[in-house]
Short mmCIF file of N, CA and C in Angstrom, two decimals:
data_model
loop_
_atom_site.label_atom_id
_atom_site.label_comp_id
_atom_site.label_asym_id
_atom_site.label_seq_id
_atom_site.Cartn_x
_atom_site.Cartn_y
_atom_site.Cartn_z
N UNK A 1 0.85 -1.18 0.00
CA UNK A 1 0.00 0.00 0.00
C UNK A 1 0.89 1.23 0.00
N UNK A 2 1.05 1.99 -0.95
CA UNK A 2 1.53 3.26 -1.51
C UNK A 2 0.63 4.18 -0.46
N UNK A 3 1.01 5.04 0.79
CA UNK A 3 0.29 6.10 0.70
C UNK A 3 1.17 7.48 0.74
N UNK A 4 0.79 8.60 0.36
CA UNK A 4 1.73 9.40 0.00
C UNK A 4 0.56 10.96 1.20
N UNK A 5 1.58 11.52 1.91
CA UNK A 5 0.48 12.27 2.94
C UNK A 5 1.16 13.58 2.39
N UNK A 6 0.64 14.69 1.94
CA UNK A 6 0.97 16.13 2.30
C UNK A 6 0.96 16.96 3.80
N UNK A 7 2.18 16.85 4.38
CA UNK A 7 1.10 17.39 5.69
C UNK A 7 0.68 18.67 5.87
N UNK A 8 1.21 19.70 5.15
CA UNK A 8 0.76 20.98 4.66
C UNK A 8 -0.86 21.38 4.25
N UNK A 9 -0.94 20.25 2.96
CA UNK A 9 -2.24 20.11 2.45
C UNK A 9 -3.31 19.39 4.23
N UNK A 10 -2.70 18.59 4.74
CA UNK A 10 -3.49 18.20 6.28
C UNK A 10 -3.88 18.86 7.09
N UNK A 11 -2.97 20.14 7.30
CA UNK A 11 -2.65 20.98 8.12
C UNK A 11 -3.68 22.30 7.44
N UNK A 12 -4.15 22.63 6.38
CA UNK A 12 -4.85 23.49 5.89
C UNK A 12 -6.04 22.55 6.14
N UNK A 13 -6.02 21.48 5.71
CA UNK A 13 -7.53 20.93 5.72
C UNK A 13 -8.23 20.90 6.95
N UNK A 14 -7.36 20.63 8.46
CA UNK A 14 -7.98 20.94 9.75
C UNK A 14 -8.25 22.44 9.99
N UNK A 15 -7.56 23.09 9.33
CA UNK A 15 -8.12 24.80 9.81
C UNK A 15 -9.22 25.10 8.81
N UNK A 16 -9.28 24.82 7.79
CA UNK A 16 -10.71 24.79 7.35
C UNK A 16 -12.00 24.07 7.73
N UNK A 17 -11.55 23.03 8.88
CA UNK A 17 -12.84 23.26 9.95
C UNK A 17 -13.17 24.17 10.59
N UNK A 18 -12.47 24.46 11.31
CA UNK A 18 -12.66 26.02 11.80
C UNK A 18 -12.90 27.10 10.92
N UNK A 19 -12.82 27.35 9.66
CA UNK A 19 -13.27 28.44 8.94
C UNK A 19 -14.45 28.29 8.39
N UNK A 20 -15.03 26.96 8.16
CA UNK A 20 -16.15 26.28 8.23
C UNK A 20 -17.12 26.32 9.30
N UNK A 21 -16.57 26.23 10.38
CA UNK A 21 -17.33 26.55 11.55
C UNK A 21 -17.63 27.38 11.86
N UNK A 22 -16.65 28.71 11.81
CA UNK A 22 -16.96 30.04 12.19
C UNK A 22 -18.05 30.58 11.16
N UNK A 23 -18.17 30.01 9.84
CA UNK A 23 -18.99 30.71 9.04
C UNK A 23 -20.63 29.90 9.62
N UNK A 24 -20.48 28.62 9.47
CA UNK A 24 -21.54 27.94 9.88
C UNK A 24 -22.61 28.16 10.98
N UNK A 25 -21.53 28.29 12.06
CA UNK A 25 -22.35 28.71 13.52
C UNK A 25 -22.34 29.91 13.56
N UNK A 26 -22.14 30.62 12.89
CA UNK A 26 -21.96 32.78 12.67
C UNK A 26 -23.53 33.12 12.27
N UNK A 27 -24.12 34.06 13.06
CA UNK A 27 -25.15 34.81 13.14
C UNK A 27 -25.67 34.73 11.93
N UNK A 28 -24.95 34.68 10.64
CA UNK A 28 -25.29 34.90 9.02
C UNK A 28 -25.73 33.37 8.68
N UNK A 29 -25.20 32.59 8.89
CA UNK A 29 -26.24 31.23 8.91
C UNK A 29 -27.06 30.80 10.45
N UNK A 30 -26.60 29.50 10.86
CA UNK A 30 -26.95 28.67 11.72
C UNK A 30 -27.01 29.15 12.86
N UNK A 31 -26.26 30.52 13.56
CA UNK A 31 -26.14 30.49 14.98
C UNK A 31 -27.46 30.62 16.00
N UNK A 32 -28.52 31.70 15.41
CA UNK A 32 -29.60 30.94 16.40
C UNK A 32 -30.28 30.02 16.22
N UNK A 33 -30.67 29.37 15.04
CA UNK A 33 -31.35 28.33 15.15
C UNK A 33 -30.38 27.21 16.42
N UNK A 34 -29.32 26.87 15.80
CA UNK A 34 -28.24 26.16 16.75
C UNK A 34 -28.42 26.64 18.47
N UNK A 35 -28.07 27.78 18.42
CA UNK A 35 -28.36 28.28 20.09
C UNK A 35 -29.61 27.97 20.75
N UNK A 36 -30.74 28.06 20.19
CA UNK A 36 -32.47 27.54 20.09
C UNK A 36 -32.45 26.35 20.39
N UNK A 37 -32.05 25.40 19.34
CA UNK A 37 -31.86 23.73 19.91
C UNK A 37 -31.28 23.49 20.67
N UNK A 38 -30.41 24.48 21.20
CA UNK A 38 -29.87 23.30 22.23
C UNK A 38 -30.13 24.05 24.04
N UNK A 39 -30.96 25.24 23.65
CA UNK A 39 -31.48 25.77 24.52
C UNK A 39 -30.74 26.89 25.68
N UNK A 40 -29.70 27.57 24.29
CA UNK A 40 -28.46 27.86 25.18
C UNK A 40 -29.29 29.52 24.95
N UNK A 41 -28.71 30.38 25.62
CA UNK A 41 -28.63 31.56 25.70
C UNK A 41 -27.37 32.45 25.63
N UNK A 42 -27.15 33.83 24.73
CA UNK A 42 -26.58 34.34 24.22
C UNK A 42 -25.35 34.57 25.69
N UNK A 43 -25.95 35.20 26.55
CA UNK A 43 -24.97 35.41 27.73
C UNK A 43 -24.32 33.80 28.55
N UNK A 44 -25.41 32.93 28.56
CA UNK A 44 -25.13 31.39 28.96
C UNK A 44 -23.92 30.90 27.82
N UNK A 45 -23.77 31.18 26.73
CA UNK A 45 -22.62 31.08 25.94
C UNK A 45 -21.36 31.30 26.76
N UNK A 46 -21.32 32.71 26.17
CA UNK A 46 -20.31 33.59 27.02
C UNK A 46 -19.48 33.05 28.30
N UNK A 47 -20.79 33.09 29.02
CA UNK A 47 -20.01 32.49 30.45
C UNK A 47 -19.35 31.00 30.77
N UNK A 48 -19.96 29.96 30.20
CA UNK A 48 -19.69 29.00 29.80
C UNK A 48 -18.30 28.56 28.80
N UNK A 49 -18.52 29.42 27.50
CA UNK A 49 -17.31 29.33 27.05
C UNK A 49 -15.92 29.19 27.43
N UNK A 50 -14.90 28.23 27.42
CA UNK A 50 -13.62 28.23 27.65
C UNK A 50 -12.73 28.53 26.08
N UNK A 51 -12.37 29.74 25.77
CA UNK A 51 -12.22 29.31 24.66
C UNK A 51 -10.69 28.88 24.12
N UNK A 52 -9.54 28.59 25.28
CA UNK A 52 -8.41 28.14 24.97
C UNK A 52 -8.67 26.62 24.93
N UNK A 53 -9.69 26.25 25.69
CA UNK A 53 -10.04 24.44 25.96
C UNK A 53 -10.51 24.26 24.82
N UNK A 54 -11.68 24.86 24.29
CA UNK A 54 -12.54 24.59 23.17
C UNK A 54 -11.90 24.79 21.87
N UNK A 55 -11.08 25.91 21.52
CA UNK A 55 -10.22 25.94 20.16
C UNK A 55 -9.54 25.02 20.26
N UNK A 56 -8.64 24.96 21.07
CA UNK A 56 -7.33 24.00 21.20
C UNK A 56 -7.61 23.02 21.14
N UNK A 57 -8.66 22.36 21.63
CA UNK A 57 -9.10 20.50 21.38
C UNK A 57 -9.71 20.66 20.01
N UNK A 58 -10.39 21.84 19.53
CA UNK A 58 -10.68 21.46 18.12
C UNK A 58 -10.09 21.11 17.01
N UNK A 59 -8.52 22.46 17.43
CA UNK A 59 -7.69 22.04 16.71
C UNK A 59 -7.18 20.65 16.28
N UNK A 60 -6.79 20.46 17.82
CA UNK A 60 -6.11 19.28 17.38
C UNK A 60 -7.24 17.98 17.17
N UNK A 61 -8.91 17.79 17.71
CA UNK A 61 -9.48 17.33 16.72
C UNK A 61 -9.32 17.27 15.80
N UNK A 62 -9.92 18.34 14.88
CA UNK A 62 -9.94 18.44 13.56
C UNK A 62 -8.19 18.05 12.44
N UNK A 63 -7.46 18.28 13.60
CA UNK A 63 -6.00 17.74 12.70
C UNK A 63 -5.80 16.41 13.12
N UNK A 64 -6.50 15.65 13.61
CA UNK A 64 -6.35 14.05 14.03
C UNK A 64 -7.15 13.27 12.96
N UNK A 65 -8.20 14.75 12.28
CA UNK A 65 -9.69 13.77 11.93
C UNK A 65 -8.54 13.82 10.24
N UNK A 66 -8.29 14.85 10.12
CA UNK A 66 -7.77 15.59 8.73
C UNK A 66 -6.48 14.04 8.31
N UNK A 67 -5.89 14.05 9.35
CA UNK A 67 -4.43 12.93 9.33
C UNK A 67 -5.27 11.87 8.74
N UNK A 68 -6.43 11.19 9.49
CA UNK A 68 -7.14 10.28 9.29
C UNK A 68 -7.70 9.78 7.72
N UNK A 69 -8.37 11.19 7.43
CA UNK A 69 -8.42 11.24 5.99
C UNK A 69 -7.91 11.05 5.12
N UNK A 70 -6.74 11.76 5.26
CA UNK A 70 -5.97 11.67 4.67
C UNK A 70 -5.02 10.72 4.34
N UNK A 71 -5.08 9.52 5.48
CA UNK A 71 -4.34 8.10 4.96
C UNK A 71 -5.58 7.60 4.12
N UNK A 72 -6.65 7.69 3.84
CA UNK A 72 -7.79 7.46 3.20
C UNK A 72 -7.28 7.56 1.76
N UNK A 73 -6.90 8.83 1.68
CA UNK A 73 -7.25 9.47 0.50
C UNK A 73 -5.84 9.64 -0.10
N UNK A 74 -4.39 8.85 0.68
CA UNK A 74 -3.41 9.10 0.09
C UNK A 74 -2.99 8.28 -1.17
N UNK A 75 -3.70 7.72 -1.33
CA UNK A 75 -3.18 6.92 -3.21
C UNK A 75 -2.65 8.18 -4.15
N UNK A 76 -1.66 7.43 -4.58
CA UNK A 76 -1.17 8.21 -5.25
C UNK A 76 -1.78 9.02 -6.85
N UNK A 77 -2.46 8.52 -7.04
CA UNK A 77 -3.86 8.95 -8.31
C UNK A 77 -4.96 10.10 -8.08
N UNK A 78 -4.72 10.09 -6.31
CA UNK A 78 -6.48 10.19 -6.00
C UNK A 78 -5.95 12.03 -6.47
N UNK A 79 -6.97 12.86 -6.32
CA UNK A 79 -7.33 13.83 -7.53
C UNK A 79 -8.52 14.58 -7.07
N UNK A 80 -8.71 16.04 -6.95
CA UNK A 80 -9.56 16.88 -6.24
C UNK A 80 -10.87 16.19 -6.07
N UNK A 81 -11.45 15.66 -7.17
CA UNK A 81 -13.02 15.60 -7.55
C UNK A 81 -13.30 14.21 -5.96
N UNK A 82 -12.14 13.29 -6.89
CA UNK A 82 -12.35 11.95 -5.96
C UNK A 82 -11.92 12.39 -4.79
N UNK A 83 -11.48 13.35 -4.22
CA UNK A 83 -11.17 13.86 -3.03
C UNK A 83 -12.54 14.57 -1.96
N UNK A 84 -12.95 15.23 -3.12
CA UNK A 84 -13.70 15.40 -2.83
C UNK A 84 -15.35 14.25 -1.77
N UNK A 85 -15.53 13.55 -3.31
CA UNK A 85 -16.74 13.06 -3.00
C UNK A 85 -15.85 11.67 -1.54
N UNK A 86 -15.12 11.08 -1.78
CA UNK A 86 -14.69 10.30 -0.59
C UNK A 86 -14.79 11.02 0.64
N UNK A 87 -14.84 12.67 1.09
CA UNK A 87 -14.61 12.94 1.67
C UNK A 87 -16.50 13.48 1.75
N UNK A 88 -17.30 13.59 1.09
CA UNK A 88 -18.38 13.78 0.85
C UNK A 88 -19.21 12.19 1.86
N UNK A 89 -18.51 10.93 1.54
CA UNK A 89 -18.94 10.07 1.76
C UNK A 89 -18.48 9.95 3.15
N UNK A 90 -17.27 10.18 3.63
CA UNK A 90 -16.79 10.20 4.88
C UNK A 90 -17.62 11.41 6.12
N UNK A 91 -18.35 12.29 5.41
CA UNK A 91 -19.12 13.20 6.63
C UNK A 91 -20.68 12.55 6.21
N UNK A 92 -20.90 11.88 5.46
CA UNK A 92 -22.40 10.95 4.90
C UNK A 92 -22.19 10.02 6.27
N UNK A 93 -21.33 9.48 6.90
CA UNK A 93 -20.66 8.44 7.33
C UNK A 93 -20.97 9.09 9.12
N UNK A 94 -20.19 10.40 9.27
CA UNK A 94 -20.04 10.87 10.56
C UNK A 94 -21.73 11.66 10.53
N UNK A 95 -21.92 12.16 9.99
CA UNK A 95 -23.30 12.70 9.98
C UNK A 95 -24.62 11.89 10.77
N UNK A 96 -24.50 10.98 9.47
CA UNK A 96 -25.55 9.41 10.21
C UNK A 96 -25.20 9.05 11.41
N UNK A 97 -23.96 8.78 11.85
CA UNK A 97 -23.55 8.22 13.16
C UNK A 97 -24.20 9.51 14.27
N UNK A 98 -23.76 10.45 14.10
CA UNK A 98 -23.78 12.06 14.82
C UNK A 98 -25.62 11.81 15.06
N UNK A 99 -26.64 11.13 13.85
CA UNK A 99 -27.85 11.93 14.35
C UNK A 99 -28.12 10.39 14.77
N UNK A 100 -27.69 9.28 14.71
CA UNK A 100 -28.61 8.21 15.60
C UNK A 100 -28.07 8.23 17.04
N UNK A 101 -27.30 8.80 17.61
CA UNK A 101 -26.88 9.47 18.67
C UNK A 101 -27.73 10.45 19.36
N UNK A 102 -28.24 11.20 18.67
CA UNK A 102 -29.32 12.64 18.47
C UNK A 102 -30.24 11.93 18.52
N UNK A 103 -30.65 11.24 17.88
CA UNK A 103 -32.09 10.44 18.08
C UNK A 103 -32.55 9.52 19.72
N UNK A 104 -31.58 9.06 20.11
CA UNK A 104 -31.45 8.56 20.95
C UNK A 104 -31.34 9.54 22.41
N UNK A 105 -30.65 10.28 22.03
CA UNK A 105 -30.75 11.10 22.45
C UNK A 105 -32.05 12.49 22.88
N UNK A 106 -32.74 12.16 22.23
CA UNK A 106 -34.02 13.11 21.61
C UNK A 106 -33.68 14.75 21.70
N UNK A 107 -32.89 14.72 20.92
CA UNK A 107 -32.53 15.80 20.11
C UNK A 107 -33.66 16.54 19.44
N UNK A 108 -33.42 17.83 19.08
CA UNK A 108 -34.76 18.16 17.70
C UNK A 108 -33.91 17.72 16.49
N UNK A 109 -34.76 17.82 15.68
CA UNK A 109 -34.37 17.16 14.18
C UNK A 109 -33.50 18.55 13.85
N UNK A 110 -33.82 20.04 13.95
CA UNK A 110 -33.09 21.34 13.46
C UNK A 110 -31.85 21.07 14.36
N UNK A 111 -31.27 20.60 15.51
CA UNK A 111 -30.23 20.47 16.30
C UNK A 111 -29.28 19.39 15.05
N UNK A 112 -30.21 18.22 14.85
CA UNK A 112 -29.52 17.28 14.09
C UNK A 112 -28.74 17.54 12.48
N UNK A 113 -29.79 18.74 12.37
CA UNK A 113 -29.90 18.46 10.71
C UNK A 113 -28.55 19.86 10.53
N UNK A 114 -28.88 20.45 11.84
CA UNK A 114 -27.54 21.70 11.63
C UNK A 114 -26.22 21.29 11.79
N UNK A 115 -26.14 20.09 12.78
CA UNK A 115 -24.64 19.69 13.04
C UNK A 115 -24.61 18.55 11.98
N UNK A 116 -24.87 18.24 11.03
CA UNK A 116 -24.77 17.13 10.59
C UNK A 116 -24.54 17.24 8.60
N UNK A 117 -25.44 19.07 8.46
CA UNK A 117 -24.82 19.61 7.75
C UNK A 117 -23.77 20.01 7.55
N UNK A 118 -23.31 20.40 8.83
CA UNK A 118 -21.77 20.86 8.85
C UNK A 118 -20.67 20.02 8.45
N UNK A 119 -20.67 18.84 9.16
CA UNK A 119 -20.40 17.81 8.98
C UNK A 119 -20.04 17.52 7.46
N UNK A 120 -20.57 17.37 6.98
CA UNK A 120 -21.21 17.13 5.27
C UNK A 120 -20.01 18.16 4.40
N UNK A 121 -20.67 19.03 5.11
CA UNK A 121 -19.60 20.32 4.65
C UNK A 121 -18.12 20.26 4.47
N UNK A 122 -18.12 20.14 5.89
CA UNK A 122 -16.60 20.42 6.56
C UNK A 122 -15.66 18.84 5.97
N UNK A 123 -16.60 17.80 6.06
CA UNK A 123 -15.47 16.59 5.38
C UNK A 123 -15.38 16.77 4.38
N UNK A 124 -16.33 17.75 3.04
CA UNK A 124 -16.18 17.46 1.84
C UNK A 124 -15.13 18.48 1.16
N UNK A 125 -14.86 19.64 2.25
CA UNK A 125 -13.60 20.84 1.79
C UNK A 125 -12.51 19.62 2.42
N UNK A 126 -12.70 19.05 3.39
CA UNK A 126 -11.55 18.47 3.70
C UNK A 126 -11.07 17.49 2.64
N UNK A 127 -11.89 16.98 1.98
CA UNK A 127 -11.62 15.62 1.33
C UNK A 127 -10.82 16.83 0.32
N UNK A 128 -11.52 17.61 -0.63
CA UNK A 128 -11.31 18.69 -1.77
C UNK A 128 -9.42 18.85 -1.08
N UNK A 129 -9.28 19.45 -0.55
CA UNK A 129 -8.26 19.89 -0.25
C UNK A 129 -6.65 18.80 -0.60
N UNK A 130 -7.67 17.71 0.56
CA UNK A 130 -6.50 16.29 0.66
C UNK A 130 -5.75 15.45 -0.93
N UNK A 131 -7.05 16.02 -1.34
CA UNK A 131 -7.25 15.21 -2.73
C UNK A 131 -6.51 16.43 -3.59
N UNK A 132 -6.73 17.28 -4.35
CA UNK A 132 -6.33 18.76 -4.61
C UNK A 132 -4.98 18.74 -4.68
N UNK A 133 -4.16 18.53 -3.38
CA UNK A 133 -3.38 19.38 -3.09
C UNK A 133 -2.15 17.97 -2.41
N UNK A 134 -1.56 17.60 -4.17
CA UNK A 134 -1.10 15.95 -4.23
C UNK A 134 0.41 16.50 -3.64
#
């Protein structure tokens, strides 16, 4: 098994969760519906928030999830498009898992369907990128 990793191209693809996120959960899309489901309040944010705990584990989330992918997607052929949709199929993958969790959970379906979009989202720039950027 040939896999060939960019870690540059890895390393962009985890911070475009976060640029993904910030647009996603940002006032201009998702943020109150999101704040609504889950029953949070604008100042209950705030106070709650840690935000060296919460960036910093995302980071390095999102660069554990990105590494991950990216042994996925390291063939040496693979190529934006197929980067793409593998990575399309890989948040199809975390999405489903994310809402039978939510279900079980009894979640609202707008809680589910917002984090799960993202999801969708955020693996399929990731895949784009991994794939892209040989």
């Amino acid at each position: 098994m040939d896999v060939q990793l960019n870690h540059l191209a890895i390393i962009v693809a985890a911070l475009s969760d976060l640029l993904v996120g910030a647009l996603w959960y940002s006032p201009l899309l998702f943020y109150k519906p999101w704040r609504d489901a889950n029953g949070f309040t604008d100042e209950g944010i705030k106070k709650a928030l840690n935000p060296a705990k919460t960036y910093g584990l995302t980071c390095l989330f999102a660069l554990i999830i990105s590494y991950n992918l990216a042994f996925f997607l390291g063939s040496p052929d693979m190529n934006a498009s197929q980067g793409a949709l593998y990575g399309l199929l890989t948040g199809v993958w975390a999405a489903l898992a994310f809402m039978i969790v939510g279900l079980f959970e009894q979640r609202t379906w707008g809680y589910m369907l917002i984090n799960a979009g993202y999801m969708l989202v955020a693996f399929t720039l990731k895949g784009l990128i991994i794939g892209a950027w040989r």
